[in-house]
GROMACS .gro file of C-alpha atoms in nm:
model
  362
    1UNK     CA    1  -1.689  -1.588   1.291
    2UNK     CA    2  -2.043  -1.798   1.302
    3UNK     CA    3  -2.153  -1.471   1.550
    4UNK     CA    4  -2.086  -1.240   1.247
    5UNK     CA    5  -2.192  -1.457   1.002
    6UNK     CA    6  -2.524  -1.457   1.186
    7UNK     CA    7  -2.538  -1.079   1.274
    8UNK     CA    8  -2.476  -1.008   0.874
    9UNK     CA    9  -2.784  -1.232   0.787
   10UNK     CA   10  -3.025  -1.088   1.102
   11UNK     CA   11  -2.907  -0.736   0.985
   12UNK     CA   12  -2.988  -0.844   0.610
   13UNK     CA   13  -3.347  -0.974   0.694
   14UNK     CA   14  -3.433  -0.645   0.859
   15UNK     CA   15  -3.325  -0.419   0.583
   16UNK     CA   16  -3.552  -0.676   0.379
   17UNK     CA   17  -3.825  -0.618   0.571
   18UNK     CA   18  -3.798  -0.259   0.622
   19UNK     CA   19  -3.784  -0.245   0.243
   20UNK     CA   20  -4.134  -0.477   0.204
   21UNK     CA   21  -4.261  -0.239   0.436
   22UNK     CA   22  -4.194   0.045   0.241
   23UNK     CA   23  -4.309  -0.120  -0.089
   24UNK     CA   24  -4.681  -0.240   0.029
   25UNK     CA   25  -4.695   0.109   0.261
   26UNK     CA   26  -4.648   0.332  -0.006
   27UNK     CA   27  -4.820   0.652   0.080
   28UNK     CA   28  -5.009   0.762  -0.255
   29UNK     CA   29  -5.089   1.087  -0.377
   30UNK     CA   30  -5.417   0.950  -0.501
   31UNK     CA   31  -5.632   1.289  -0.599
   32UNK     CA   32  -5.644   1.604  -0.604
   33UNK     CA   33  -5.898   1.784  -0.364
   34UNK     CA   34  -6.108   2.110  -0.371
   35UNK     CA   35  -5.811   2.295  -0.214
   36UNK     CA   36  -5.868   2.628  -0.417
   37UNK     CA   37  -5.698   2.904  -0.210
   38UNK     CA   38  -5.326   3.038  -0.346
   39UNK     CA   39  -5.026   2.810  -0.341
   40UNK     CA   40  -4.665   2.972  -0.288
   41UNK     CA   41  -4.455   2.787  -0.486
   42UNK     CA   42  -4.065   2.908  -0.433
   43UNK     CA   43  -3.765   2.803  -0.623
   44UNK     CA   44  -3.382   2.875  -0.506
   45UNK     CA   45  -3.160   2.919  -0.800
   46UNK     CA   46  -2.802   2.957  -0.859
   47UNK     CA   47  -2.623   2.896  -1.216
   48UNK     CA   48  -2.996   2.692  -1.332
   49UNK     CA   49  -3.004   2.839  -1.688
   50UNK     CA   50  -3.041   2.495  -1.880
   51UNK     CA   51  -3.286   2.389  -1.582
   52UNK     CA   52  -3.523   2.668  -1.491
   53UNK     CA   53  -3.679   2.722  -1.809
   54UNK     CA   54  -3.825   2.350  -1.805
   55UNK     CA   55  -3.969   2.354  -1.443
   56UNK     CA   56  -4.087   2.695  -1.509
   57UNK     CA   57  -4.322   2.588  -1.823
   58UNK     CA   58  -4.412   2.282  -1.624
   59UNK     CA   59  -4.587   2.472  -1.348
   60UNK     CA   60  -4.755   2.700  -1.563
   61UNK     CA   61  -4.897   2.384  -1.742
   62UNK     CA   62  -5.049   2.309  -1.414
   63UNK     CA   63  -5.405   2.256  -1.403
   64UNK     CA   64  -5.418   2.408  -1.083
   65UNK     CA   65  -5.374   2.789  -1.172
   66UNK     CA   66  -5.393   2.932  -0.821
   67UNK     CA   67  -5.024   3.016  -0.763
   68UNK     CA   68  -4.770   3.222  -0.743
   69UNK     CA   69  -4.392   3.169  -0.818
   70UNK     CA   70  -4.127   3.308  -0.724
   71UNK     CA   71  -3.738   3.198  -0.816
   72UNK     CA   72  -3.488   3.386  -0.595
   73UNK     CA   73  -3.169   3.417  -0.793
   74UNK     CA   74  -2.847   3.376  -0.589
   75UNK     CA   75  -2.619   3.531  -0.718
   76UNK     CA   76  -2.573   3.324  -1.081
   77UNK     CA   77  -2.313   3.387  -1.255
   78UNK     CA   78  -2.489   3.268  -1.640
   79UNK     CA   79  -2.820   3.342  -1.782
   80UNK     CA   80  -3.048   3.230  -1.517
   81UNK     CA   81  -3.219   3.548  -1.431
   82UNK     CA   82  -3.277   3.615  -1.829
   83UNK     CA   83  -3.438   3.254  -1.867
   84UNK     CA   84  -3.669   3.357  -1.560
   85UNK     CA   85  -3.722   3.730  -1.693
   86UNK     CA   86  -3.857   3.599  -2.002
   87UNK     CA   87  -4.140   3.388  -1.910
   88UNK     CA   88  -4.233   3.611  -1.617
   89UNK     CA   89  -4.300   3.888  -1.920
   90UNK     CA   90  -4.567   3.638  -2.024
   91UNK     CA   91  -4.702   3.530  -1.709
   92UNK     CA   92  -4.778   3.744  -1.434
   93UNK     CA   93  -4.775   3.450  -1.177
   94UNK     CA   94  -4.394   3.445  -1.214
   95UNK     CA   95  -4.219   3.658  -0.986
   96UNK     CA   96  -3.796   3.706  -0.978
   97UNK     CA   97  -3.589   3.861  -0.702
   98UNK     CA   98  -3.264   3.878  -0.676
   99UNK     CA   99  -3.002   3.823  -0.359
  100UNK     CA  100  -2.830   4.108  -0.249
  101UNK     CA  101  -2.588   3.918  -0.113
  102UNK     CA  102  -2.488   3.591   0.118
  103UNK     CA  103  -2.504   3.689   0.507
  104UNK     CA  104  -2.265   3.574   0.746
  105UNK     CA  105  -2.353   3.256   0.902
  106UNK     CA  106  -2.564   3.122   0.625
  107UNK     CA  107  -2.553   2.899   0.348
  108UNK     CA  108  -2.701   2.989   0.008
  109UNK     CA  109  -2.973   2.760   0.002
  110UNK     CA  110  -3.077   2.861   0.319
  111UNK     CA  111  -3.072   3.190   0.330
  112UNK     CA  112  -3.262   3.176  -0.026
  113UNK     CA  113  -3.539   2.978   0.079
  114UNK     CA  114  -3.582   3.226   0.358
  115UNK     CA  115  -3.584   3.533   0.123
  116UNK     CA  116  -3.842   3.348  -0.051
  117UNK     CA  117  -4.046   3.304   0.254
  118UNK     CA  118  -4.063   3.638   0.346
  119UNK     CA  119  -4.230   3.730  -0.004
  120UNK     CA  120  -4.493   3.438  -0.015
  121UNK     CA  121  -4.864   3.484   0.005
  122UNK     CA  122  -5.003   3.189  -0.024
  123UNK     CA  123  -5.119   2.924   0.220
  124UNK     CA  124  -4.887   2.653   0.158
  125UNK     CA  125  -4.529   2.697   0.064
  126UNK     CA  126  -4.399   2.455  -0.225
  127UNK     CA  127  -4.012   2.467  -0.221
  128UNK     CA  128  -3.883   2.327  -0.541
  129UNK     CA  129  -3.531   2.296  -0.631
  130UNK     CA  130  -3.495   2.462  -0.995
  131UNK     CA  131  -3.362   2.016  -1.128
  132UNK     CA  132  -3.675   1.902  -1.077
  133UNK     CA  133  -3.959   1.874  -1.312
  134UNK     CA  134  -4.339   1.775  -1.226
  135UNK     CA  135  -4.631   1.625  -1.478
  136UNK     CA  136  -5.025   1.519  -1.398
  137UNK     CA  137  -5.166   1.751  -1.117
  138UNK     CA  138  -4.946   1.727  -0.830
  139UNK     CA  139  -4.984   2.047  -0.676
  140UNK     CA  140  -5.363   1.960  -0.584
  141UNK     CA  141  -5.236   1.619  -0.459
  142UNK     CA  142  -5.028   1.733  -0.243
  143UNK     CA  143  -5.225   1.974  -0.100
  144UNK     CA  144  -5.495   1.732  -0.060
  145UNK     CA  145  -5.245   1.532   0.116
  146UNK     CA  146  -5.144   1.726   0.336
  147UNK     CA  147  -5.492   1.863   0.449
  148UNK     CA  148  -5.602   1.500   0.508
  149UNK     CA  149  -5.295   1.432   0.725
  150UNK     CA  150  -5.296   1.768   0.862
  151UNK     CA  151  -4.943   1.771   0.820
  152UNK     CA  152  -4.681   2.118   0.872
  153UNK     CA  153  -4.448   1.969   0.658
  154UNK     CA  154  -4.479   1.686   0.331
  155UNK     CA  155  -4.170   1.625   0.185
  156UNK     CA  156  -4.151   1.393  -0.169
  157UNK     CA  157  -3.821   1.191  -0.259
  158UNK     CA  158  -3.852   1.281  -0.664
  159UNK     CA  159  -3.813   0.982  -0.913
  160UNK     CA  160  -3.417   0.989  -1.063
  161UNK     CA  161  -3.375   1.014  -1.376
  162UNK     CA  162  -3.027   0.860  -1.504
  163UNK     CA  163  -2.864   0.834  -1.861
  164UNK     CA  164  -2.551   0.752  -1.817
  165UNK     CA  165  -2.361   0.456  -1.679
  166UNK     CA  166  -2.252   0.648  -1.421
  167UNK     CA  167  -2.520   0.795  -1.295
  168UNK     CA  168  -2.681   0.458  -1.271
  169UNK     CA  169  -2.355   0.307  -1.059
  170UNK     CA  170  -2.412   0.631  -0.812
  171UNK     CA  171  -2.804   0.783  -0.801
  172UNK     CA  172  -2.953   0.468  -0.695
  173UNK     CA  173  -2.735   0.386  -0.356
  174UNK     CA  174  -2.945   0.706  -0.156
  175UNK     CA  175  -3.253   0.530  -0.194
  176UNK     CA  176  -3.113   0.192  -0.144
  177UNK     CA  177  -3.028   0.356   0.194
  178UNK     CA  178  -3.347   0.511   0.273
  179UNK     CA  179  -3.551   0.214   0.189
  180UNK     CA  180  -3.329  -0.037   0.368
  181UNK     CA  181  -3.323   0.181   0.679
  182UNK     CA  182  -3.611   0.356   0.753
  183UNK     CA  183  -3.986   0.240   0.725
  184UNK     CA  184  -4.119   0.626   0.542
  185UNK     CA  185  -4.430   0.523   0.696
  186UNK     CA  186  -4.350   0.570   1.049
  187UNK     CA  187  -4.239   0.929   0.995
  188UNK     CA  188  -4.566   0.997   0.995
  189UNK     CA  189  -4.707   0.799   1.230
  190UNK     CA  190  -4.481   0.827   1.505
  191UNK     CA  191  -4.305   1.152   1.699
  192UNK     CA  192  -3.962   0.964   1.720
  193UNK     CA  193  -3.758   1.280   1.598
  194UNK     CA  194  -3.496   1.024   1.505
  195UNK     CA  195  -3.755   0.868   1.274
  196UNK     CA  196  -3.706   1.148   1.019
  197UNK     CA  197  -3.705   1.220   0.626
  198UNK     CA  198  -3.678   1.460   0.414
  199UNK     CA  199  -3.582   1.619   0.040
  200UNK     CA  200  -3.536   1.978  -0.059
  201UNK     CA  201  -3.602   1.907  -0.387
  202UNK     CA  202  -3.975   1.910  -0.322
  203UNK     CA  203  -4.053   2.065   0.042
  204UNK     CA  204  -4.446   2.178   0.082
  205UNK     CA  205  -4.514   2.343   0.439
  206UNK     CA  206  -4.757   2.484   0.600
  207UNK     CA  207  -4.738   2.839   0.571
  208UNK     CA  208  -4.863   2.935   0.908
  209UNK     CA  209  -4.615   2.688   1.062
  210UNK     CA  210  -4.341   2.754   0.866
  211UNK     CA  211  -4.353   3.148   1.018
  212UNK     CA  212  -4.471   3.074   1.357
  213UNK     CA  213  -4.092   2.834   1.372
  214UNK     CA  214  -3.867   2.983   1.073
  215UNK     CA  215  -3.694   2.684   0.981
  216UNK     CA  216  -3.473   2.797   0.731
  217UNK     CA  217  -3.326   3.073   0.945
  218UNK     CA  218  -3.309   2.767   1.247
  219UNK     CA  219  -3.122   2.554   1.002
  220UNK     CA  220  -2.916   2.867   0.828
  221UNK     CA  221  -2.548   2.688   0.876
  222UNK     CA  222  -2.659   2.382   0.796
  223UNK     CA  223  -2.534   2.164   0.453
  224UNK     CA  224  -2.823   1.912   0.479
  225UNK     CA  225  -3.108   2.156   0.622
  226UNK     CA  226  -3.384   1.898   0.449
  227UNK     CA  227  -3.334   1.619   0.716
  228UNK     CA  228  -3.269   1.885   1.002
  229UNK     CA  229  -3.556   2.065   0.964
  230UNK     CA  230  -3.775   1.738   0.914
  231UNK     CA  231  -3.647   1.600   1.246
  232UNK     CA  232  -3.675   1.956   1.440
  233UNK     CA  233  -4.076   1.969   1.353
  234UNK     CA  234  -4.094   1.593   1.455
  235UNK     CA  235  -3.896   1.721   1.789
  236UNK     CA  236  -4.156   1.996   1.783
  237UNK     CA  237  -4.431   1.777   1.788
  238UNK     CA  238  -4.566   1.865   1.430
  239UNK     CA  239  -4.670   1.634   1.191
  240UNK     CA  240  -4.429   1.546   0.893
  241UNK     CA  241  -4.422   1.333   0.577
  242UNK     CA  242  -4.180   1.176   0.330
  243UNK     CA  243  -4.257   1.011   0.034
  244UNK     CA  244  -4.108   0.827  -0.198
  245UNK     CA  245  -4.084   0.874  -0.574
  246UNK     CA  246  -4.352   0.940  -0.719
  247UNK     CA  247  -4.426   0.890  -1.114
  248UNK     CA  248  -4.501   1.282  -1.129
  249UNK     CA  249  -4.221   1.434  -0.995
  250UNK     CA  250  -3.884   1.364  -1.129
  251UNK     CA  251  -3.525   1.457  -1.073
  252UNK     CA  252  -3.209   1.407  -1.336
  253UNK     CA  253  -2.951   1.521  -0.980
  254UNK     CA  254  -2.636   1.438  -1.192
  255UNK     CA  255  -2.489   1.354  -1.526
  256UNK     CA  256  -2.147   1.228  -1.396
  257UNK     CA  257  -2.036   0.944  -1.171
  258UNK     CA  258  -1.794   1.231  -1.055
  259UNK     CA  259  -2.059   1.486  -0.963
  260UNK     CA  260  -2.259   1.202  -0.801
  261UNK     CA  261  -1.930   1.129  -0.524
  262UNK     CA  262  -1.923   1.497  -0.536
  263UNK     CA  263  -2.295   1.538  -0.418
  264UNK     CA  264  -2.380   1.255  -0.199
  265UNK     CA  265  -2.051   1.308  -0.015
  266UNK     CA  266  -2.228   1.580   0.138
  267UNK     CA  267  -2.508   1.447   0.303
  268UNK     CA  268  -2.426   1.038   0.287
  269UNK     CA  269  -2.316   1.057   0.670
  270UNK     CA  270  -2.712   1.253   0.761
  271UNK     CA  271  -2.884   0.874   0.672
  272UNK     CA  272  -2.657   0.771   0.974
  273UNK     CA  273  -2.740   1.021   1.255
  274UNK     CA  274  -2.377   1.222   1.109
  275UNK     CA  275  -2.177   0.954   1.188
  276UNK     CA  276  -1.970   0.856   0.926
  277UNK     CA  277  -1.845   0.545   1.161
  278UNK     CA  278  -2.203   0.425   1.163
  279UNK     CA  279  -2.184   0.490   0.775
  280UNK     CA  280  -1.886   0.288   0.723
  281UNK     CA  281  -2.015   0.003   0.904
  282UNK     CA  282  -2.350  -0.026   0.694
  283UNK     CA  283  -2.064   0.002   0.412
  284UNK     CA  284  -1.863  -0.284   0.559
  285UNK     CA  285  -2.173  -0.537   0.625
  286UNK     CA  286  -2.308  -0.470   0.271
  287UNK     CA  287  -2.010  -0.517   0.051
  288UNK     CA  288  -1.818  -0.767   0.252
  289UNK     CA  289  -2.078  -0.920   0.490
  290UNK     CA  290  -2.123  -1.259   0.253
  291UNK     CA  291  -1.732  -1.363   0.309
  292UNK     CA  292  -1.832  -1.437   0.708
  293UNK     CA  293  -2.159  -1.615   0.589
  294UNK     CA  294  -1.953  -1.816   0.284
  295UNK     CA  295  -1.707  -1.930   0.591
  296UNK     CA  296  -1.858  -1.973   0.883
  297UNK     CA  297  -2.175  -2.153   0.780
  298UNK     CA  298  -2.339  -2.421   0.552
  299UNK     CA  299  -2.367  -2.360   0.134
  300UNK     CA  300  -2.738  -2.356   0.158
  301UNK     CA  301  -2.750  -2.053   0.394
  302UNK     CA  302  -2.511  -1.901   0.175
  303UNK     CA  303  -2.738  -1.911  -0.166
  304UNK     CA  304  -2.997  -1.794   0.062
  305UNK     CA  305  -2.829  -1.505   0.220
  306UNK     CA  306  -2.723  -1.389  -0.119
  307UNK     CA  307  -3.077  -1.435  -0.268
  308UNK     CA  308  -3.204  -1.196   0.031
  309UNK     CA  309  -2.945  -0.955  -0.110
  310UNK     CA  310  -3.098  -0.994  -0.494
  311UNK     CA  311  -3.474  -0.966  -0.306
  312UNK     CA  312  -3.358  -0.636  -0.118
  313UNK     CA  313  -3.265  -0.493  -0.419
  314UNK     CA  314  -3.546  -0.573  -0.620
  315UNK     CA  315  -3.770  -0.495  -0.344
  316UNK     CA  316  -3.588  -0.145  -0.363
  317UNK     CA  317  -3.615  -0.058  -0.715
  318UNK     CA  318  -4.006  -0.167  -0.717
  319UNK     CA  319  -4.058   0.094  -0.406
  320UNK     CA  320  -3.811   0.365  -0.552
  321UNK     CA  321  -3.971   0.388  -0.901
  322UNK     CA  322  -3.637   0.233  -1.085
  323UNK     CA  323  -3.526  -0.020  -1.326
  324UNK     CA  324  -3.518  -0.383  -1.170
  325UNK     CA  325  -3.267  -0.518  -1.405
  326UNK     CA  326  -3.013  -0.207  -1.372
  327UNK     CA  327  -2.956  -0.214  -1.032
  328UNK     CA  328  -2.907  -0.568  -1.058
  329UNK     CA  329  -2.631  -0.542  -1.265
  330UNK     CA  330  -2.428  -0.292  -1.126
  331UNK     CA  331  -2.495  -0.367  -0.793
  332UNK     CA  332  -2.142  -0.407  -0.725
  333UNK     CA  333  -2.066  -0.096  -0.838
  334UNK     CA  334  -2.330   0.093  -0.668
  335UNK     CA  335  -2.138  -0.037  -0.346
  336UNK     CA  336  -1.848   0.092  -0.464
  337UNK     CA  337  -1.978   0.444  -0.497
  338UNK     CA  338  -2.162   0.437  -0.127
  339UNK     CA  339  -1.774   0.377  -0.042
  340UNK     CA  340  -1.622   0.654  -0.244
  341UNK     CA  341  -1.914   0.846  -0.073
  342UNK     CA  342  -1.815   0.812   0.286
  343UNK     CA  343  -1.455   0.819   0.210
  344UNK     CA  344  -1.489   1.154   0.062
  345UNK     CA  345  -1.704   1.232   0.327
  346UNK     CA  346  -1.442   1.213   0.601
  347UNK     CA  347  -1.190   1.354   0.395
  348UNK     CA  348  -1.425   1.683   0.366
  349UNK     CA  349  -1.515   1.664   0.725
  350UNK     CA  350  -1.146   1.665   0.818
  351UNK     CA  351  -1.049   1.906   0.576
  352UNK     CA  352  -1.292   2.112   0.677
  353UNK     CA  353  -1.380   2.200   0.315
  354UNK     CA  354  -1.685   2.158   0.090
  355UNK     CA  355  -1.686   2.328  -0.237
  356UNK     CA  356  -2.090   2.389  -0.437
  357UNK     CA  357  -2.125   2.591  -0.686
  358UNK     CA  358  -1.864   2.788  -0.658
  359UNK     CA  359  -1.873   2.842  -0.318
  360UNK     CA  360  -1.684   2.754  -0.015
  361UNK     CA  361  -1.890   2.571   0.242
  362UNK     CA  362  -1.683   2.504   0.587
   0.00000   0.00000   0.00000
């Protein structure tokens, strides 16, 4: 019992240090260049009516006017492609095409961003899921960004936007994860393929890259193509990026605690190398880790151990862009949902069945 008391507090120290790390290493998009040439920016969509609208207006308010957009409707069944046909009537950067149907072997997001690909002109590509909304003059930042870190691929972890109680029990627990687990730094700075982040909310590549290795098409079966295709250019030896949240670009993923298990049950097991074993061990040491520590050794390491749990989290929210105080409180609940999570991870994996958006996904 003392050995797993002490393994629960070595393995709590690390994810506290990984998470200082990530907190005084934050990679900044600090300004925006004199990047002028045309930026692709390319947005999937499927059933994004109350969405697309709002990140549609946001671009155009852009102070950087050199771009094109282009949303590729897939297939939506509601009033997407009339929200898009109206403000492309009164902007001639906006661009809508339409899917003329899901291939075999690929996954709608996938195959979407690849249609998109194919119709881009500009020099970088800027995939943006149709959830997200951007402010200030990211585009340029980015850009510049990626120019000064001559990078094939930047990908930005959006700041979460939560309203309910629910969302803030489930939202939170990815980047309590990502923080804890990985130092974002060292994607960058290292070609450890396992060392790997990445988003698809906000994906910016490098055109010329992104045609000489297809990614999309690479990555066409795959339900979390984000982390997959930011480990296969670290494989590739190409340089890669993730950031995380960032005051400008934002993200409201989910309005229910139900859609949350529903969502993150998808790609919870990818933050483990797809192991949902792995997965349910980080669960087990997290949630039930202190009852070794409160047995095995003395009170004062106990109050300490669970004051390195309050720093972690603090630490967290500081890096992540979130409220201190509310992932305090329902940081027992938050470990509740990273359970729900996995279970209905393995559930889907042995099942064999993921449902989104009204489709099927095997």
């Amino acid at each position: 019992m003392t050995i797993l008391a002490i393994f629960v507090i070595v393995f709590s120290l690390i994810q506290l240090l990984i998470a200082v790390v990530n907190l005084i290493f934050s990679q900044r998009l600090s300004r925006a260049g004199q990047f002028k040439s045309l930026i692709s920016v390319l947005i999937p969509a499927r059933n994004e009516e109350q969405n697309i609208g709002n990140l549609l207006n946001d671009l155009l308010m852009q102070e950087y006017i050199n771009i094109e957009i282009i949303v590729f409707n897939d297939q939506s069944t509601d009033n997407t492609a009339a929200a898009v046909e109206e403000i492309a009537a009164k902007d001639t950067r906006v661009k809508l095409i339409h899917s003329a149907g899901l291939p075999t072997g690929w996954l709608g997001k996938n195959h979407g961003c690849h249609q998109l690909a194919t119709q881009a002109k500009g020099l970088y590509l800027l995939f943006l899921d149709a959830d997200v909304r951007i402010s200030g003059n990211v585009i340029p930042k980015t850009i510049d960004f990626a120019e000064k870190h001559n990078l094939g691929l930047l990908s930005v972890f959006p700041r979460q936007l939560m309203k309910t109680t629910g969302e803030k029990m489930t939202v939170p627990v990815m980047n309590y994860i990502l923080l804890t687990l990985l130092p974002l730094v060292l994607v960058r700075t290292t070609r450890f393929s396992s060392l790997a982040a990445a988003n698809g909310q906000f994906m910016l590549f490098n055109t010329e890259i992104y045609k000489q290795t297809l990614p999309h098409e690479k990555m066409k079966a795959d339900k979390v193509e984000d982390i997959k295709i930011a480990r296969f250019y670290k494989s590739e030896g190409i340089k890669t990026a993730c950031l995380s949240s960032k005051p400008d670009i934002s993200c409201r993923m989910y309005s229910r605690f139900s859609e949350a298990v529903h969502g993150f049950s998808k790609n919870v097991g990818q933050f483990f190398g797809n192991s949902l074993l792995v997965a349910s061990g980080f669960w087990l040491i997290t949630s039930f880790g202190f009852l070794p520590v409160l047995i095995a050794l003395p009170t004062a390491v106990f109050l300490a151990y669970l004051a390195v749990l309050l720093m972690i989290r603090v630490i967290v929210s500081a890096a992540g862009n979130q409220n201190v105080a509310e992932n305090l409180l329902y940081f027992i609940p938050q470990q509740v949902a990273l359970g729900l999570y996995i279970f209905k991870a393995i559930i889907n994996r042995y099942q064999k069945s993921y449902e989104w958006k009204g489709r099927k996904i095997a």
